[in-house]
CSV table of C-alpha atoms and ligand atoms in Angstrom, one decimal:
chain,number,residue,atom,x,y,z
I,224,MET,CA,-2.9,-12.3,-32.4
I,225,ASP,CA,-5.2,-15.2,-33.2
I,226,ALA,CA,-8.7,-15.9,-32.2
I,227,GLU,CA,-8.5,-19.8,-32.5
I,228,LEU,CA,-5.3,-19.9,-30.6
I,229,PHE,CA,-6.7,-17.6,-27.9
I,230,GLN,CA,-9.6,-20.1,-27.5
I,231,ALA,CA,-7.1,-22.9,-27.2
I,232,ASP,CA,-5.1,-20.9,-24.6
I,233,LEU,CA,-8.3,-20.7,-22.5
I,234,GLU,CA,-9.1,-24.3,-22.8
I,235,ALA,CA,-5.7,-25.2,-21.4
I,236,LYS,CA,-6.3,-23.2,-18.3
I,237,PRO,CA,-7.4,-26.1,-16.0
I,238,ALA,CA,-4.2,-28.2,-16.9
I,239,ARG,CA,-1.9,-25.2,-16.4
I,240,LEU,CA,-3.5,-24.2,-13.2
I,241,ARG,CA,-3.0,-27.8,-11.7
I,242,GLU,CA,0.7,-27.6,-12.7
I,243,LEU,CA,1.0,-24.3,-11.0
I,244,SER,CA,-0.8,-25.5,-7.9
I,245,ALA,CA,1.8,-28.3,-7.4
I,246,GLN,CA,4.6,-25.7,-7.6
I,247,LEU,CA,3.1,-22.8,-5.7
I,248,GLY,CA,4.5,-23.6,-2.3
I,249,HIS,CA,8.1,-23.4,-3.6
I,250,LEU,CA,8.0,-20.3,-6.0
I,251,TRP,CA,9.0,-17.7,-3.4
I,252,ALA,CA,11.4,-20.1,-1.5
I,253,GLY,CA,14.6,-18.3,-2.5
I,254,VAL,CA,13.2,-14.7,-1.9
I,255,ASP,CA,13.1,-12.8,1.4
I,256,THR,CA,9.6,-11.4,1.0
I,257,ASP,CA,9.2,-10.2,4.7
I,258,ARG,CA,9.6,-6.6,3.6
I,259,PRO,CA,7.8,-3.7,2.2
I,260,ILE,CA,6.7,-4.5,-1.4
I,261,LEU,CA,6.3,-2.4,-4.5
I,262,LEU,CA,4.6,-4.0,-7.5
I,263,LEU,CA,5.1,-2.7,-11.0
I,264,GLY,CA,3.5,-3.6,-14.2
I,265,MET,CA,1.3,-2.6,-17.2
I,266,GLY,CA,-2.2,-3.7,-18.3
I,267,SER,CA,-3.2,-7.1,-16.8
I,268,SER,CA,0.1,-7.3,-14.9
I,269,HIS,CA,-0.9,-4.1,-13.1
I,270,TYR,CA,-4.4,-5.1,-12.5
I,271,ALA,CA,-3.3,-8.2,-10.7
I,272,GLY,CA,-0.7,-6.2,-8.7
I,273,GLY,CA,-3.4,-3.8,-7.6
I,274,VAL,CA,-5.6,-6.4,-6.0
I,275,VAL,CA,-2.6,-8.2,-4.4
I,276,ALA,CA,-1.2,-5.0,-3.0
I,277,ALA,CA,-4.6,-4.2,-1.4
I,278,ARG,CA,-4.7,-7.7,0.1
I,279,LEU,CA,-1.1,-7.3,1.4
I,280,ARG,CA,-1.9,-4.0,3.1
I,281,ALA,CA,-5.1,-5.5,4.6
I,282,ALA,CA,-2.9,-8.2,6.1
I,283,GLY,CA,-0.5,-5.7,7.6
I,284,THR,CA,2.3,-5.7,5.0
I,285,PRO,CA,3.2,-2.3,3.6
I,286,ALA,CA,2.6,-2.7,-0.2
I,287,VAL,CA,1.7,-0.6,-3.2
I,288,ALA,CA,1.1,-1.3,-6.9
I,289,GLU,CA,2.2,1.3,-9.4
I,290,ILE,CA,1.6,1.4,-13.1
I,291,ALA,CA,5.1,1.2,-14.4
I,292,SER,CA,4.6,4.2,-16.8
I,293,ASN,CA,4.1,6.5,-13.8
I,294,ASP,CA,6.6,9.4,-13.7
I,295,LEU,CA,5.9,9.6,-10.0
I,296,LEU,CA,7.0,6.3,-8.8
I,297,PRO,CA,7.5,6.1,-5.0
I,298,ARG,CA,11.2,6.2,-3.8
I,299,PRO,CA,11.6,2.7,-2.2
I,300,ARG,CA,13.0,2.6,1.3
I,301,PRO,CA,16.1,0.5,1.8
I,302,GLY,CA,15.1,-3.2,2.1
I,303,THR,CA,12.0,-2.8,-0.2
I,304,LEU,CA,11.2,-5.7,-2.4
I,305,VAL,CA,10.3,-4.4,-5.9
I,306,ILE,CA,8.3,-7.0,-7.8
I,307,ALA,CA,8.3,-6.2,-11.6
I,308,VAL,CA,5.5,-8.0,-13.3
I,309,SER,CA,5.6,-8.7,-17.0
I,310,ALA,CA,4.3,-11.8,-18.6
I,311,SER,CA,6.4,-11.1,-21.7
I,312,GLY,CA,9.3,-9.9,-19.8
I,313,GLY,CA,9.6,-7.0,-22.3
I,314,SER,CA,7.2,-4.3,-21.7
I,315,THR,CA,9.2,-1.2,-22.3
I,316,GLU,CA,7.5,0.8,-19.5
I,317,THR,CA,8.2,-1.9,-16.9
I,318,LEU,CA,11.9,-2.2,-18.0
I,319,ASP,CA,12.1,1.6,-17.8
I,320,ALA,CA,10.6,1.7,-14.3
I,321,VAL,CA,13.1,-0.9,-13.1
I,322,ARG,CA,15.9,1.1,-14.6
I,323,ARG,CA,14.7,4.4,-12.9
I,324,LEU,CA,14.4,2.7,-9.5
I,325,ARG,CA,17.8,1.1,-9.8
I,326,ASP,CA,19.4,4.4,-10.8
I,327,ALA,CA,17.8,5.9,-7.6
I,328,ASP,CA,19.4,3.1,-5.5
I,329,PRO,CA,23.1,3.2,-6.2
I,330,GLY,CA,23.9,1.3,-2.9
I,331,GLY,CA,21.7,-1.7,-4.0
I,332,ALA,CA,19.5,-1.5,-0.8
I,333,VAL,CA,16.5,-2.6,-2.9
I,334,THR,CA,15.9,-6.0,-4.2
I,335,PHE,CA,14.4,-6.5,-7.6
I,336,VAL,CA,12.3,-9.6,-8.6
I,337,ALA,CA,11.2,-10.3,-12.1
I,338,LEU,CA,7.8,-12.2,-12.1
I,339,THR,CA,7.5,-13.3,-15.7
I,340,ASN,CA,6.3,-15.9,-18.1
I,341,ARG,CA,9.5,-15.7,-20.2
I,342,ALA,CA,12.7,-17.3,-19.1
I,343,GLY,CA,15.7,-15.3,-20.3
I,344,SER,CA,13.8,-12.1,-20.9
I,345,GLU,CA,15.2,-8.7,-20.6
I,346,LEU,CA,13.3,-8.2,-17.4
I,347,GLU,CA,14.9,-11.2,-15.9
I,348,SER,CA,18.4,-9.9,-16.6
I,349,SER,CA,17.6,-6.5,-15.2
I,350,CYS,CA,16.5,-7.9,-11.8
I,351,ASP,CA,18.2,-9.7,-9.0
I,352,VAL,CA,15.9,-12.7,-8.9
I,353,ALA,CA,13.4,-14.4,-11.3
I,354,VAL,CA,10.1,-16.0,-10.2
I,355,PRO,CA,8.4,-17.9,-13.0
I,356,MET,CA,4.6,-17.7,-13.4
I,357,LEU,CA,4.4,-21.0,-15.2
I,358,ALA,CA,1.5,-20.2,-17.5
I,359,GLY,CA,3.1,-21.7,-20.6
I,360,THR,CA,3.3,-20.0,-24.0
I,361,GLU,CA,0.1,-18.1,-24.9
I,362,LEU,CA,0.0,-18.8,-28.5
I,363,GLY,CA,-3.1,-16.6,-29.1
I,364,GLY,CA,-0.9,-13.6,-28.2
I,365,VAL,CA,-3.3,-12.4,-25.4
I,366,ALA,CA,-2.3,-12.4,-21.8
I,367,CYS,CA,-5.1,-14.6,-20.3
I,368,ARG,CA,-3.5,-17.5,-18.4
I,369,SER,CA,-0.5,-15.3,-17.5
I,370,PHE,CA,-2.9,-12.9,-15.8
I,371,GLN,CA,-4.4,-15.7,-13.8
I,372,HIS,CA,-1.0,-17.2,-12.9
I,373,THR,CA,0.3,-13.7,-11.9
I,374,LEU,CA,-2.5,-13.5,-9.5
I,375,ALA,CA,-2.1,-17.0,-8.0
I,376,THR,CA,1.7,-16.6,-7.7
I,377,LEU,CA,1.4,-13.2,-6.0
I,378,LEU,CA,-1.3,-14.5,-3.7
I,379,ALA,CA,1.1,-17.3,-2.6
I,380,LEU,CA,3.5,-14.7,-1.2
I,381,PRO,CA,4.1,-15.9,2.4
I,382,ALA,CA,2.5,-12.7,3.9
I,383,LEU,CA,-0.9,-13.9,2.4
I,384,ALA,CA,-0.4,-17.6,2.5
I,385,GLY,CA,-1.7,-18.0,6.1
I,386,ARG,CA,-5.0,-16.4,5.2
I,387,THR,CA,-6.1,-18.7,2.3
I,388,PRO,CA,-4.7,-22.1,1.4
I,389,TRP,CA,-3.7,-20.9,-2.1
I,390,PRO,CA,-2.5,-24.1,-3.6
I,391,GLU,CA,-5.8,-25.7,-2.8
I,392,THR,CA,-7.7,-22.7,-4.0
I,393,VAL,CA,-5.9,-22.8,-7.3
I,394,GLY,CA,-6.9,-26.5,-7.6
I,395,LYS,CA,-10.5,-25.5,-7.0
I,396,ALA,CA,-10.2,-22.8,-9.6
I,397,ALA,CA,-9.1,-25.4,-12.1
I,398,GLU,CA,-12.3,-27.3,-11.3
I,399,ALA,CA,-14.4,-24.2,-11.5
I,400,THR,CA,-12.8,-23.3,-14.9
I,401,GLU,CA,-13.5,-26.8,-16.2
I,402,ASP,CA,-17.1,-26.5,-15.2
I,403,LEU,CA,-17.6,-23.2,-17.0
I,404,LEU,CA,-15.8,-24.6,-20.2
I,405,ALA,CA,-17.8,-27.8,-20.1
I,406,ARG,CA,-21.1,-26.1,-19.9
I,407,ARG,CA,-20.5,-23.1,-22.3
I,408,ASP,CA,-23.1,-24.4,-24.7
I,409,THR,CA,-25.7,-23.6,-22.0
I,410,TRP,CA,-24.7,-20.1,-21.2
I,411,LEU,CA,-22.4,-18.5,-23.8
I,412,ALA,CA,-24.8,-17.6,-26.5
I,413,THR,CA,-27.4,-16.1,-24.0
I,414,THR,CA,-24.9,-14.0,-22.2
I,415,ALA,CA,-23.4,-12.8,-25.6
I,416,GLU,CA,-26.8,-11.7,-26.7
I,417,LEU,CA,-27.5,-9.9,-23.4
I,418,LEU,CA,-24.1,-8.3,-22.9
I,419,LEU,CA,-22.6,-7.3,-26.3
I,420,GLY,CA,-24.8,-4.3,-26.9
I,421,PRO,CA,-24.8,-1.4,-29.4
I,422,HIS,CA,-23.0,0.8,-26.8
I,423,GLY,CA,-20.5,-1.7,-25.6
I,424,THR,CA,-20.2,-3.7,-22.4
I,425,HIS,CA,-19.5,-2.6,-18.8
I,426,VAL,CA,-18.1,-4.9,-16.2
I,427,ALA,CA,-18.2,-4.4,-12.3
I,428,ALA,CA,-16.5,-6.2,-9.6
I,429,PRO,CA,-15.9,-5.6,-5.9
I,430,ALA,CA,-12.8,-3.7,-4.9
I,431,ARG,CA,-11.3,-6.8,-3.5
I,432,ARG,CA,-11.5,-8.4,-7.0
I,433,LEU,CA,-11.3,-5.2,-9.2
I,434,SER,CA,-8.8,-6.9,-11.4
I,435,SER,CA,-11.6,-9.2,-12.6
I,436,ALA,CA,-13.6,-6.2,-14.0
I,437,GLN,CA,-10.4,-4.6,-15.5
I,438,GLN,CA,-9.1,-7.8,-17.1
I,439,SER,CA,-12.7,-8.8,-18.4
I,440,ALA,CA,-13.0,-5.3,-20.2
I,441,LEU,CA,-9.4,-5.7,-21.5
I,442,MET,CA,-10.3,-9.1,-23.0
I,443,LEU,CA,-13.2,-7.6,-25.0
I,444,ARG,CA,-11.1,-4.8,-26.2
I,445,GLU,CA,-7.9,-6.7,-27.1
I,446,GLY,CA,-9.5,-9.7,-28.8
I,447,PRO,CA,-12.6,-8.7,-30.8
I,448,ARG,CA,-11.8,-4.9,-30.3
I,449,LEU,CA,-15.1,-4.3,-28.8
I,450,PRO,CA,-15.9,-1.2,-26.4
I,451,ALA,CA,-15.7,-2.3,-22.8
I,452,VAL,CA,-15.3,-0.4,-19.5
I,453,ALA,CA,-14.5,-1.6,-15.9
I,454,CYS,CA,-16.0,-0.2,-12.8
I,455,GLU,CA,-15.9,-1.1,-9.1
I,456,THR,CA,-19.4,-2.3,-7.8
I,457,GLY,CA,-19.7,0.3,-4.9
I,458,ASP,CA,-18.3,3.0,-7.0
I,459,TRP,CA,-20.7,2.1,-9.8
I,460,SER,CA,-23.4,4.2,-8.0
I,461,HIS,CA,-21.2,7.2,-8.4
I,462,VAL,CA,-19.8,6.6,-11.8
I,463,ASP,CA,-21.6,4.3,-14.3
I,464,VAL,CA,-25.1,4.9,-13.0
I,465,TYR,CA,-25.2,8.0,-15.2
I,466,LEU,CA,-25.0,5.9,-18.4
I,467,THR,CA,-28.0,3.9,-17.5
I,468,LYS,CA,-30.2,6.9,-18.3
I,469,THR,CA,-28.8,7.7,-21.8
I,470,THR,CA,-27.3,4.4,-23.3
I,471,ASP,CA,-28.4,0.8,-23.9
I,472,TYR,CA,-26.5,-0.2,-20.7
I,473,ARG,CA,-25.2,-3.8,-20.5
I,474,LEU,CA,-23.4,-4.9,-17.3
I,475,LEU,CA,-21.5,-8.0,-16.5
I,476,LEU,CA,-21.5,-8.1,-12.8
I,477,CYS,CA,-18.9,-10.2,-11.0
I,478,GLY,CA,-21.1,-10.9,-7.9
I,479,GLY,CA,-20.5,-10.7,-4.2
I,480,SER,CA,-20.4,-7.1,-3.3
I,481,ARG,CA,-22.6,-5.8,-0.4
I,482,TRP,CA,-23.2,-2.7,-2.5
I,483,GLU,CA,-25.2,-4.4,-5.1
I,484,PRO,CA,-28.7,-3.5,-3.8
I,485,GLU,CA,-28.2,0.2,-4.8
I,486,LEU,CA,-26.8,-0.9,-8.2
I,487,PHE,CA,-29.8,-3.1,-8.9
I,488,ARG,CA,-32.2,-0.3,-7.7
I,489,TRP,CA,-31.0,1.9,-10.6
I,490,THR,CA,-30.7,-0.8,-13.2
I,491,LYS,CA,-34.3,-2.1,-12.4
I,492,GLU,CA,-35.7,1.4,-12.6
I,493,ARG,CA,-33.9,2.3,-15.9
I,494,GLY,CA,-34.5,-1.1,-17.6
I,495,SER,CA,-30.6,-1.8,-17.9
I,496,THR,CA,-29.5,-5.3,-18.6
I,497,VAL,CA,-27.3,-7.1,-16.0
I,498,VAL,CA,-25.8,-10.5,-16.2
I,499,ALA,CA,-24.5,-11.6,-12.8
I,500,VAL,CA,-21.7,-14.2,-12.4
I,501,GLY,CA,-20.8,-16.3,-9.3
I,502,ALA,CA,-23.4,-15.2,-6.8
I,503,PRO,CA,-27.2,-15.1,-6.5
I,504,ALA,CA,-28.8,-12.0,-8.1
I,505,PRO,CA,-32.6,-12.2,-8.4
I,506,ASP,CA,-32.9,-8.9,-10.3
I,507,ALA,CA,-30.4,-9.9,-13.0
I,508,ALA,CA,-31.5,-10.8,-16.5
I,509,TYR,CA,-29.4,-13.9,-16.2
I,510,THR,CA,-27.3,-15.4,-13.4
I,511,LEU,CA,-24.4,-17.7,-14.2
I,512,ARG,CA,-23.1,-19.9,-11.3
I,513,TYR,CA,-20.2,-22.4,-11.4
I,514,ARG,CA,-18.6,-24.9,-9.2
I,515,HIS,CA,-17.0,-23.5,-6.0
I,516,ASP,CA,-18.2,-20.0,-6.7
I,517,GLU,CA,-19.0,-19.5,-3.0
I,518,ASP,CA,-15.2,-19.2,-2.5
I,519,ASP,CA,-14.0,-15.7,-3.0
I,520,GLY,CA,-10.5,-16.9,-4.0
I,521,VAL,CA,-12.0,-19.1,-6.6
I,522,ARG,CA,-14.0,-16.3,-8.0
I,523,LEU,CA,-10.9,-14.1,-8.2
I,524,LEU,CA,-9.0,-16.8,-10.2
I,525,THR,CA,-11.9,-17.9,-12.3
I,526,GLU,CA,-14.5,-15.3,-13.2
I,527,THR,CA,-12.6,-13.5,-16.0
I,528,LEU,CA,-13.1,-16.7,-18.0
I,529,VAL,CA,-16.7,-15.5,-18.8
I,530,ALA,CA,-15.6,-12.4,-20.7
I,531,GLU,CA,-12.6,-14.2,-22.2
I,532,LEU,CA,-14.9,-16.8,-23.7
I,533,LEU,CA,-17.3,-14.1,-24.8
I,534,ALA,CA,-14.4,-12.3,-26.4
I,535,ALA,CA,-13.0,-15.4,-28.0
I,536,ASP,CA,-16.3,-16.2,-29.5
I,537,ALA,CA,-17.0,-12.8,-30.8
I,538,TRP,CA,-13.5,-12.6,-32.2
I,539,ARG,CA,-13.7,-15.9,-34.0
I,540,ARG,CA,-17.0,-14.9,-35.5
I,541,SER,CA,-15.7,-11.5,-36.7
I,542,ALA,CA,-12.5,-13.2,-38.0
I,543,ALA,CA,-14.7,-15.7,-40.0
I,544,THR,CA,-16.7,-12.9,-41.7
I,545,ALA,CA,-13.7,-10.5,-42.4
F,725,F6P,O1,2.7,-8.4,-18.7
F,725,F6P,P1,3.3,-7.6,-20.0
F,725,F6P,O2,3.9,-8.7,-20.9
F,725,F6P,O3,4.3,-6.7,-19.5
F,725,F6P,O4,2.1,-7.0,-20.8
F,725,F6P,C1,1.4,-5.9,-20.2
F,725,F6P,C2,0.1,-5.8,-21.1
F,725,F6P,O5,0.4,-5.6,-22.4
F,725,F6P,C3,-0.4,-6.4,-23.3
F,725,F6P,O6,0.4,-7.5,-23.6
F,725,F6P,C4,-0.9,-5.7,-24.5
F,725,F6P,O7,0.1,-4.9,-25.0
F,725,F6P,C5,-1.5,-6.8,-22.4
F,725,F6P,O8,-2.0,-8.0,-22.8
F,725,F6P,C6,-0.8,-7.0,-21.1
F,725,F6P,O9,-1.8,-6.8,-20.1
C-alpha cells in the first residue's frame, strides 16, 4: 500500500465517476434482477451491500446482505440472485461463501453474479455472470473508488432505479467530489486538528448511509493505521455516548439524521468535539458543506472522501517522518 498513490486514486474519483455514470444504465442489462437478492462481501464490499440491501427491502424487494465469512449464511430459495461483491475478485471468504452456496444448490436454481473490479478474477470464474464496477486500478492498494463504484452499481439495480435517477446522481457526486477536492486547503487542516484525537476518531452516519461511517473508519485504520470506530447516528445515544464521559471524544458526523438533537445534547454537555459534514449543525465545532449536499444520494456517494483525504494526509505525513 502506498500513501501517495492512495491520494492519486482519490483525485481520480470525479473522472472515474463520470465514466461510470455513462455506463450505469447498461450494467445490469444481461441479468434478470427481478428476484430475491443475497449480497455477499467483506469489508467495504459488505458495507456497501448492507446499505443497498436495506434500500431494496424498503422498496419491496426481498434482499439481505451477509458478511461472506458467516458460517450461518441463509439458504437461498430457488430463483435467488446471489451477488458476490469483491473489488479484487479474490477475497478468500467471499470465494468460500460462493462455493458453499453452490454446493448447497446442486440443481443450479440460484444465479451467481460477480460484482468485481478485476476482469478474469477467480470470483468471475466461480459465478455465472460478471458485472464490472469500472473503478479502474487502485494503485494505492486501498479500496476507495471501488467502494463508491460498488454502491453506485448496486444502486442502479432496476428495483431501485425508479426511486432516484442514479446516473444523474452519480454525475452530481462527481461535481461534489471535485468541490471537496478543490477546496481542501480551506478545510483539511482544521478538520484533522479537530478529529484526529489522542483516543482516536469516531464516525457516525444515519442507518440509510451507515456504509459512510463504516468506510470512513476503515480508511483511517487501513491507511495511517489510526484508531477509528463507526456508529449509527440514532444508536449513538445508546452506544458511543458513554465514551464522551471518559475519553477525549472526537466525532465526524455524516449529517442528516433526525436523531441528531439527542447526540448534540450530550456532546455539548460533555464538551466533545464534533465536525459535521453535509448538513447544517449549529452545535458542531466545524461544519463542512459541499456542492449538492442537500441530495441524500450525493451524500451517500461522496461523504467518505472527507475521511479518505484525512487518512491520505495523515498517512503521507507519517510515511515522510518514518
Ligand atoms: O472487495 P474485496 O477485494 O473482496 O476486499 C474486501 C476488503 O478487503 C480489503 O481489501 C482489506 O483487506 C479492504 O480494503 C476491503 O474492504
